Amino acid sequence: MSALNLKLKKKSVLFHLLIWFLPFALLVIASAVYLYKSEEQREFIAQSLSENAKISLAKGAVEQTLEGIYSDTYLVAQNLSLQELIANKSSGLTWRFLHDLRLISQSRKHYDEISWIDETGMERARVHFNGHHTNLIPEEKLTNKSTADYFTRTLGLNAGEIYVSPHDLDAESAELARKHILRIATPVVDINGYKHGVIVFNYPSEILVQKFISSAPTGDEHAMLVNRDGYYLEKSPGVETLSNPPYPDTQSIANSKPVAWQHIGGHTQGQFMTADGLWTFASIYPASITPSKRVAYSADFNATQNLDWKVVRHIPRAQLLSRTKVLGERLIPVSTLLLGLIFFSSLKHARTHVRAQLAETDLRIAATAFESEESMIITDSRGIILKVNQVFTATTGYTSEEAVGKTPSLLKTDRHSAEFYHEMWRQIKQTGKWQGEIWDKRKNGEIYPKLLNIYAVKSKNGVVTHYVGSYTDLTERKMAEEKIISLAFYDTLTGLPNRRLLLDRLNYALASGLRTGKNGALLFIDLDKFKTLNDTLGHDIGDLLLKQVAHRLKACVREIDTVARIGGDEFVVMLEDLNIESVEAAAQTEVIGEKILAALRMPYQLLTNEFHSSVSIGISLFSNNGQSQDEPLKQADIAMYQAKKSGRNKLRFFDQRMQDTISSRANLEAELRKALANEQLQLHYQIQVDSAHQTIGAEVLLRWIHPVNGIISPAQFVPVAEETGLILPIGLWVLETACAQLKKWQDNPATAQLILAINVSARQFHQNGFATEVRSVIERHDINPALLKLELTEGMLLNNLDDTIATMRSLQEFGVQFSLDDFGTGYSSLQYLKRLPLAQLKIDQSFVRDLATGYNDQAIVRTIIAMAHSLNLNVIAEGVETEIQRQILLKNQCSHFQGYLFGKPMPIEQFESLLSSDSTAAACI
């Protein structure tokens, strides 16, 4: 082509380029400007409305918080434990009130301290919350607040009135040092109108700000809480880069933003624009607090007694139109790109072709990378990161600048093996894509799950040029799955563990039994006539009954036990950590079973219907014998059906022998309760003599003459009486009967000096008022107290020795004698023996039985007798059955005897007949 033609072609191309390019260029520019302005106006309106909504939420959050504090203050002042403490002046009630304060502090978690200051200004109770736990302040750390301004102001208020202190640093408490706090206080008034001090709540204002900030979360905008003079009370991070509170007086919105303060300080609420950006503010007015409740108020309250604080939100101009700015930043390259495409499309030149190819590549990458709104990452064929989107930055914490140029290995964790990654890349090379769950690491080190998709981007020739990765954060989904799994172990109606969780815990309990040797028990519980309730009142009412049954069952057992609903109207209670002995474990289980029967027999209020129900309970014990988890459950089920067959509203043990034992024990208790009223108890008297065979008295022994079973041994019924408390009325009856007998003998010269010895149980001796009871019985029968001897065992003297000695001395001063029974068989100690006001030691029959042949027994008896004489105590030996035994005892200076050699225990008629016969000692022999 000639130089002329080339020049003409260039001019022609330039002419046609201008004709075609300029209109489109102007259209593109005009469209971009229109879009930018429209978006700017729309975003400003949206931000304004959003800020008004956020300021309303923030204002409401602060006001509701203040109202809640006022309400808590008033409720604590009316606390029942506090009112009882005021009325009764009991130190024990102080702990109940402290417990209530601790519950309030622990449940609210935002009061630094709650205290009660009495009318003298002295702190009586104070609790402190350290951010995790509530601590009771020891009494020695309680201080006098009589000079505190808030105390004197609050004490002058009437009942129900609230005092709010100025917002200031706390200078009184080491725990609250350098904290801005509010003090809210109210007087404590009893039912008669007398004041008993004040209740004071210390509330950190930083929590108040957290309340309003969390109610309307901030992004780049700033949130502040200021007082009437514009000084910062609290603020969100980043406001003027101030340090932590307290803030210097020079750092205030009035000083730093005077133009804005002219609007804020002169109005109660509003919104306006300045060169700094958009401002929105509102004053705080707690609506539910009437003026009568705020007679005393601080400088932070204005003349109308409304809290004169302002919540302020500010969006800097740079952030106000951030989205519009982003749009503008995007419009510029898009417009430039369009203009460039239009321009270069007019050129038939090699550079146009090259640039067209580059544009095509860019468009293909962009189309692939941004097809999804998920987190995106683009690498070249070597795996070097070229581009990431904003979702990637938000998810991982890495900015685009930090990620570009690196490889995706910066997200890698140790949770996957090298084989895992090898297989992943094999699939990518083979199929061009891969999908799967993978664990990656955020910038802060947190490991999280995600669903990852990797696509290979290829050229027209099939050569991989780029890789595009997109993924979804699975953290919330994993948490939801865990919640679903958790729900799978609990009954949705009652909230109790279901059958699956019960079996898991039963497996654990069986394994634990193998280690510890302790027993456990299953109580299979079935509601009687539940189907009738469903058929007559409907399943909704039936569900209400099941919920109430579940609640009552949980109240009947310990925290370590399990209450489960395994279906329909069937419940199972699993008891753990029972006694090693099966009989005792069965007794423990029966007590809980009877408790459940009683609780579930109580009437149920089901909406407007009062319903009476009962249950049948089957019990199976399990221990360390290698049982499977199904075996005790089946046994309890069988026992439950036995309970139903026996008439419902009953419990049955699977083991018949154990059932028989427990039934026998229960029958014995029931019969024993009737024995005293039906005069089935009798006193038998066993004679006691001296060395000359002269009668000196007798020991009173209790016998139970049952109308069907005959004589029941004390070894059988006395332990039951001790356990059930029946020993107290029985012991009193024995005392009354013995004293009445002494009164009868008192009128006969032959028996006037006889001494009766009665046994006293530990429970009877240690009951309150025992000494008073004994003196009352002696005085009522008008007998000589010296003729009554109380026999005590060594075991009952070990606990509360000082109280025991005091009781014994009280009765000794009255004239009653004491004998130490079974001496030498227990915890014989000279230390307590020398302190006890005893008159006699009784040598146990276990030492007397083999006295004739046992040298050790002889040595023990000689020692006991010598020790007793050295302590000025007389000695009596029981269980003397042969003359040889008597002679040995007599030779060792023991002159008082009791045993079959002289007479067996006998009813009073036979005993008196024995006394009246000639030559009593010879007759006894």
Tab-separated table of C-alpha atoms in Angstrom, residues 220-492:
chain	number	residue	atom	x	y	z
A	220	ASP	CA	-17.747	1.905	60.678
A	221	GLU	CA	-20.163	4.200	62.506
A	222	HIS	CA	-19.476	5.370	66.070
A	223	ALA	CA	-21.752	5.143	69.146
A	224	MET	CA	-21.492	7.357	72.224
A	225	LEU	CA	-23.216	7.960	75.542
A	226	VAL	CA	-22.772	11.565	76.756
A	227	ASN	CA	-24.105	13.618	79.644
A	228	ARG	CA	-25.831	16.987	79.489
A	229	ASP	CA	-22.500	18.829	79.132
A	230	GLY	CA	-21.322	16.669	76.270
A	231	TYR	CA	-18.711	14.693	78.204
A	232	TYR	CA	-18.236	11.086	77.209
A	233	LEU	CA	-19.645	8.576	79.671
A	234	GLU	CA	-18.898	5.631	77.421
A	235	LYS	CA	-18.253	5.091	73.714
A	236	SER	CA	-17.615	2.424	71.129
A	237	PRO	CA	-13.979	1.787	70.188
A	238	GLY	CA	-12.458	4.181	67.670
A	239	VAL	CA	-14.115	7.425	68.682
A	240	GLU	CA	-11.303	9.979	68.383
A	241	THR	CA	-8.892	7.169	69.395
A	242	LEU	CA	-9.502	7.912	73.056
A	243	SER	CA	-8.093	5.763	75.849
A	244	ASN	CA	-10.261	3.681	78.133
A	245	PRO	CA	-12.545	5.395	80.675
A	246	PRO	CA	-12.416	7.568	82.691
A	247	TYR	CA	-12.000	10.216	79.970
A	248	PRO	CA	-10.352	13.596	80.642
A	249	ASP	CA	-12.675	16.602	80.869
A	250	THR	CA	-11.111	18.005	77.674
A	251	GLN	CA	-12.262	14.974	75.725
A	252	SER	CA	-15.914	15.708	75.084
A	253	ILE	CA	-18.122	15.987	72.071
A	254	ALA	CA	-18.789	19.611	73.012
A	255	ASN	CA	-15.082	20.427	72.648
A	256	SER	CA	-14.181	18.150	69.739
A	257	LYS	CA	-17.349	18.651	67.631
A	258	PRO	CA	-18.791	22.082	68.581
A	259	VAL	CA	-20.944	22.364	65.442
A	260	ALA	CA	-22.553	19.003	66.098
A	261	TRP	CA	-23.006	19.805	69.800
A	262	GLN	CA	-25.033	22.916	68.952
A	263	HIS	CA	-27.692	20.615	67.504
A	264	ILE	CA	-27.364	17.840	70.071
A	265	GLY	CA	-27.166	19.988	73.206
A	266	GLY	CA	-30.187	22.107	72.314
A	267	HIS	CA	-32.651	19.372	71.359
A	268	THR	CA	-33.996	16.160	72.829
A	269	GLN	CA	-33.626	14.135	69.635
A	270	GLY	CA	-32.959	14.547	65.943
A	271	GLN	CA	-30.811	13.883	62.906
A	272	PHE	CA	-28.605	16.258	60.915
A	273	MET	CA	-25.669	16.424	58.535
A	274	THR	CA	-22.414	18.278	59.068
A	275	ALA	CA	-19.127	18.285	57.262
A	276	ASP	CA	-18.144	15.378	59.513
A	277	GLY	CA	-21.015	13.158	58.416
A	278	LEU	CA	-24.476	12.056	59.585
A	279	TRP	CA	-25.430	12.533	63.263
A	280	THR	CA	-28.406	10.889	65.009
A	281	PHE	CA	-29.223	11.336	68.713
A	282	ALA	CA	-31.942	10.879	71.343
A	283	SER	CA	-32.368	11.604	75.057
A	284	ILE	CA	-33.089	8.871	77.565
A	285	TYR	CA	-36.480	8.911	79.280
A	286	PRO	CA	-37.261	5.768	81.336
A	287	ALA	CA	-41.016	5.762	80.873
A	288	SER	CA	-42.012	3.404	83.686
A	289	ILE	CA	-40.341	5.402	86.490
A	290	THR	CA	-42.836	7.859	87.935
A	291	PRO	CA	-41.603	11.092	89.566
A	292	SER	CA	-42.716	9.796	92.976
A	293	LYS	CA	-40.027	7.133	92.787
A	294	ARG	CA	-37.205	9.621	92.198
A	295	VAL	CA	-37.433	12.258	94.907
A	296	ALA	CA	-33.659	12.079	95.349
A	297	TYR	CA	-31.736	12.476	92.135
A	298	SER	CA	-28.223	13.407	91.153
A	299	ALA	CA	-26.672	15.938	88.796
A	300	ASP	CA	-27.348	13.513	85.982
A	301	PHE	CA	-31.083	14.233	86.272
A	302	ASN	CA	-32.582	17.464	84.970
A	303	ALA	CA	-35.266	19.655	86.468
A	304	THR	CA	-38.092	17.482	85.153
A	305	GLN	CA	-36.502	14.513	86.898
A	306	ASN	CA	-35.792	12.759	83.598
A	307	LEU	CA	-32.411	11.186	82.942
A	308	ASP	CA	-30.578	13.804	80.870
A	309	TRP	CA	-28.247	11.533	78.946
A	310	LYS	CA	-28.047	11.244	75.195
A	311	VAL	CA	-27.218	8.312	72.979
A	312	VAL	CA	-25.425	9.531	69.868
A	313	ARG	CA	-24.560	7.753	66.635
A	314	HIS	CA	-22.227	9.213	64.010
A	315	ILE	CA	-21.391	7.967	60.540
A	316	PRO	CA	-18.352	9.791	59.085
A	317	ARG	CA	-18.905	11.185	55.626
A	318	ALA	CA	-16.202	8.882	54.275
A	319	GLN	CA	-18.232	5.862	55.368
A	320	LEU	CA	-21.674	7.347	54.799
A	321	LEU	CA	-21.588	6.768	51.067
A	322	SER	CA	-19.183	3.844	51.128
A	323	ARG	CA	-21.371	1.710	48.931
A	324	THR	CA	-21.773	4.553	46.431
A	325	LYS	CA	-18.026	5.001	46.457
A	326	VAL	CA	-17.576	1.335	45.680
A	327	LEU	CA	-20.087	1.682	42.850
A	328	GLY	CA	-18.163	4.645	41.512
A	329	GLU	CA	-14.925	2.724	41.732
A	330	ARG	CA	-16.541	-0.084	39.781
A	331	LEU	CA	-18.180	2.218	37.194
A	332	ILE	CA	-14.877	3.828	36.253
A	333	PRO	CA	-13.157	0.617	35.067
A	334	VAL	CA	-16.396	-0.661	33.522
A	335	SER	CA	-16.903	2.598	31.621
A	336	THR	CA	-13.270	2.665	30.622
A	337	LEU	CA	-13.524	-0.925	29.489
A	338	LEU	CA	-16.617	-0.198	27.399
A	339	LEU	CA	-15.013	2.846	25.835
A	340	GLY	CA	-11.886	0.860	25.137
A	341	LEU	CA	-13.886	-1.964	23.555
A	342	ILE	CA	-15.806	0.485	21.392
A	343	PHE	CA	-12.621	2.249	20.432
A	344	PHE	CA	-10.577	-0.795	19.646
A	345	SER	CA	-13.446	-2.547	17.867
A	346	SER	CA	-13.121	0.139	15.197
A	347	LEU	CA	-9.492	-0.661	14.580
A	348	LYS	CA	-8.411	-3.408	12.301
A	349	HIS	CA	-4.995	-3.701	13.795
A	350	ALA	CA	-2.934	-6.403	15.429
A	351	ARG	CA	-3.042	-4.635	18.795
A	352	THR	CA	-6.851	-4.709	18.670
A	353	HIS	CA	-6.738	-8.456	18.129
A	354	VAL	CA	-4.299	-8.986	21.042
A	355	ARG	CA	-6.280	-6.759	23.398
A	356	ALA	CA	-9.493	-8.489	22.370
A	357	GLN	CA	-7.964	-11.820	23.391
A	358	LEU	CA	-6.894	-10.366	26.769
A	359	ALA	CA	-10.383	-8.946	27.272
A	360	GLU	CA	-11.916	-12.314	26.399
A	361	THR	CA	-9.649	-14.040	28.950
A	362	ASP	CA	-10.539	-11.481	31.647
A	363	LEU	CA	-14.251	-11.841	30.927
A	364	ARG	CA	-14.060	-15.681	31.044
A	365	ILE	CA	-12.227	-15.601	34.404
A	366	ALA	CA	-14.668	-13.053	35.801
A	367	ALA	CA	-17.676	-15.050	34.608
A	368	THR	CA	-16.361	-18.258	36.190
A	369	ALA	CA	-15.192	-16.624	39.442
A	370	PHE	CA	-18.305	-14.645	40.199
A	371	GLU	CA	-21.056	-17.041	39.139
A	372	SER	CA	-21.612	-17.683	42.867
A	373	GLU	CA	-21.964	-15.403	45.891
A	374	GLU	CA	-19.876	-17.815	47.898
A	375	SER	CA	-16.328	-17.229	49.054
A	376	MET	CA	-14.159	-17.197	45.921
A	377	ILE	CA	-10.452	-17.678	45.225
A	378	ILE	CA	-8.690	-17.651	41.813
A	379	THR	CA	-5.204	-19.035	41.187
A	380	ASP	CA	-3.067	-19.480	38.132
A	381	SER	CA	-2.093	-22.883	36.796
A	382	ARG	CA	0.726	-23.094	39.368
A	383	GLY	CA	-1.635	-22.466	42.318
A	384	ILE	CA	-0.545	-18.863	43.000
A	385	ILE	CA	-3.505	-16.806	44.282
A	386	LEU	CA	-4.455	-14.051	41.836
A	387	LYS	CA	-7.709	-12.780	43.274
A	388	VAL	CA	-10.101	-13.272	46.202
A	389	ASN	CA	-13.516	-11.779	46.850
A	390	GLN	CA	-14.861	-9.970	49.920
A	391	VAL	CA	-16.608	-13.067	51.253
A	392	PHE	CA	-13.216	-14.805	51.339
A	393	THR	CA	-11.792	-11.903	53.341
A	394	ALA	CA	-14.718	-11.936	55.786
A	395	THR	CA	-14.561	-15.714	56.234
A	396	THR	CA	-10.818	-16.262	56.578
A	397	GLY	CA	-9.687	-12.918	58.004
A	398	TYR	CA	-7.019	-12.521	55.285
A	399	THR	CA	-7.201	-9.340	53.234
A	400	SER	CA	-6.737	-9.432	49.470
A	401	GLU	CA	-3.239	-7.993	49.844
A	402	GLU	CA	-2.292	-10.730	52.313
A	403	ALA	CA	-3.639	-13.574	50.148
A	404	VAL	CA	-2.596	-12.562	46.622
A	405	GLY	CA	0.756	-14.050	45.671
A	406	LYS	CA	0.470	-16.869	48.215
A	407	THR	CA	-0.806	-20.406	47.711
A	408	PRO	CA	-3.978	-21.840	49.301
A	409	SER	CA	-1.732	-23.772	51.703
A	410	LEU	CA	-1.884	-20.760	54.048
A	411	LEU	CA	-5.345	-22.136	54.992
A	412	LYS	CA	-4.143	-25.720	55.400
A	413	THR	CA	-4.562	-27.678	58.662
A	414	ASP	CA	-3.134	-30.950	59.941
A	415	ARG	CA	-6.524	-32.680	59.931
A	416	HIS	CA	-6.015	-34.222	56.493
A	417	SER	CA	-3.271	-36.583	55.381
A	418	ALA	CA	-1.065	-36.247	52.309
A	419	GLU	CA	-3.083	-39.053	50.696
A	420	PHE	CA	-6.229	-36.951	51.005
A	421	TYR	CA	-4.718	-34.061	49.032
A	422	HIS	CA	-3.138	-36.434	46.509
A	423	GLU	CA	-6.541	-37.989	45.744
A	424	MET	CA	-8.147	-34.531	45.509
A	425	TRP	CA	-5.685	-33.343	42.816
A	426	ARG	CA	-5.951	-36.636	40.965
A	427	GLN	CA	-9.688	-36.058	40.568
A	428	ILE	CA	-9.166	-32.420	39.527
A	429	LYS	CA	-6.693	-33.422	36.783
A	430	GLN	CA	-8.937	-36.249	35.654
A	431	THR	CA	-12.352	-34.548	35.735
A	432	GLY	CA	-11.521	-30.833	35.984
A	433	LYS	CA	-13.352	-30.426	39.303
A	434	TRP	CA	-13.550	-31.628	42.909
A	435	GLN	CA	-16.124	-31.229	45.693
A	436	GLY	CA	-15.927	-32.259	49.331
A	437	GLU	CA	-15.824	-31.242	52.968
A	438	ILE	CA	-12.500	-29.988	54.251
A	439	TRP	CA	-11.183	-28.405	57.441
A	440	ASP	CA	-9.296	-25.123	56.977
A	441	LYS	CA	-7.793	-22.535	59.292
A	442	ARG	CA	-8.679	-18.848	59.640
A	443	LYS	CA	-6.095	-16.155	60.167
A	444	ASN	CA	-6.820	-16.137	63.927
A	445	GLY	CA	-5.994	-19.859	64.097
A	446	GLU	CA	-9.590	-21.070	64.369
A	447	ILE	CA	-10.205	-24.336	62.522
A	448	TYR	CA	-13.556	-24.564	60.739
A	449	PRO	CA	-15.328	-26.911	58.294
A	450	LYS	CA	-16.315	-25.892	54.762
A	451	LEU	CA	-17.773	-27.372	51.590
A	452	LEU	CA	-15.166	-26.737	48.871
A	453	ASN	CA	-15.638	-26.761	45.086
A	454	ILE	CA	-12.575	-26.528	42.800
A	455	TYR	CA	-12.899	-25.968	39.034
A	456	ALA	CA	-10.133	-25.979	36.444
A	457	VAL	CA	-10.392	-23.136	33.834
A	458	LYS	CA	-9.052	-24.217	30.431
A	459	SER	CA	-8.185	-22.406	27.220
A	460	LYS	CA	-9.657	-23.222	23.829
A	461	ASN	CA	-6.813	-25.681	23.396
A	462	GLY	CA	-7.734	-27.514	26.636
A	463	VAL	CA	-4.758	-26.254	28.596
A	464	VAL	CA	-5.418	-25.344	32.244
A	465	THR	CA	-4.856	-21.642	32.728
A	466	HIS	CA	-6.497	-21.020	36.107
A	467	TYR	CA	-8.207	-22.716	39.074
A	468	VAL	CA	-11.336	-21.302	40.721
A	469	GLY	CA	-12.252	-22.351	44.238
A	470	SER	CA	-15.571	-21.585	45.910
A	471	TYR	CA	-16.682	-22.750	49.323
A	472	THR	CA	-19.408	-22.460	51.956
A	473	ASP	CA	-18.668	-22.183	55.690
A	474	LEU	CA	-20.272	-25.223	57.369
A	475	THR	CA	-19.767	-24.069	60.985
A	476	GLU	CA	-23.431	-23.270	61.618
A	477	ARG	CA	-24.598	-26.409	59.821
A	478	LYS	CA	-22.266	-28.564	61.894
A	479	MET	CA	-23.587	-26.935	65.059
A	480	ALA	CA	-27.142	-27.633	63.905
A	481	GLU	CA	-26.225	-31.272	63.244
A	482	GLU	CA	-24.772	-31.562	66.729
A	483	LYS	CA	-27.976	-30.099	68.150
A	484	ILE	CA	-30.020	-32.635	66.200
A	485	ILE	CA	-27.843	-35.440	67.551
A	486	SER	CA	-28.323	-34.039	71.049
A	487	LEU	CA	-32.092	-33.939	70.575
A	488	ALA	CA	-31.974	-37.569	69.511
A	489	PHE	CA	-31.079	-38.515	73.107
A	490	TYR	CA	-33.989	-36.704	74.827
A	491	ASP	CA	-37.749	-37.011	74.849
A	492	THR	CA	-39.242	-33.974	73.113
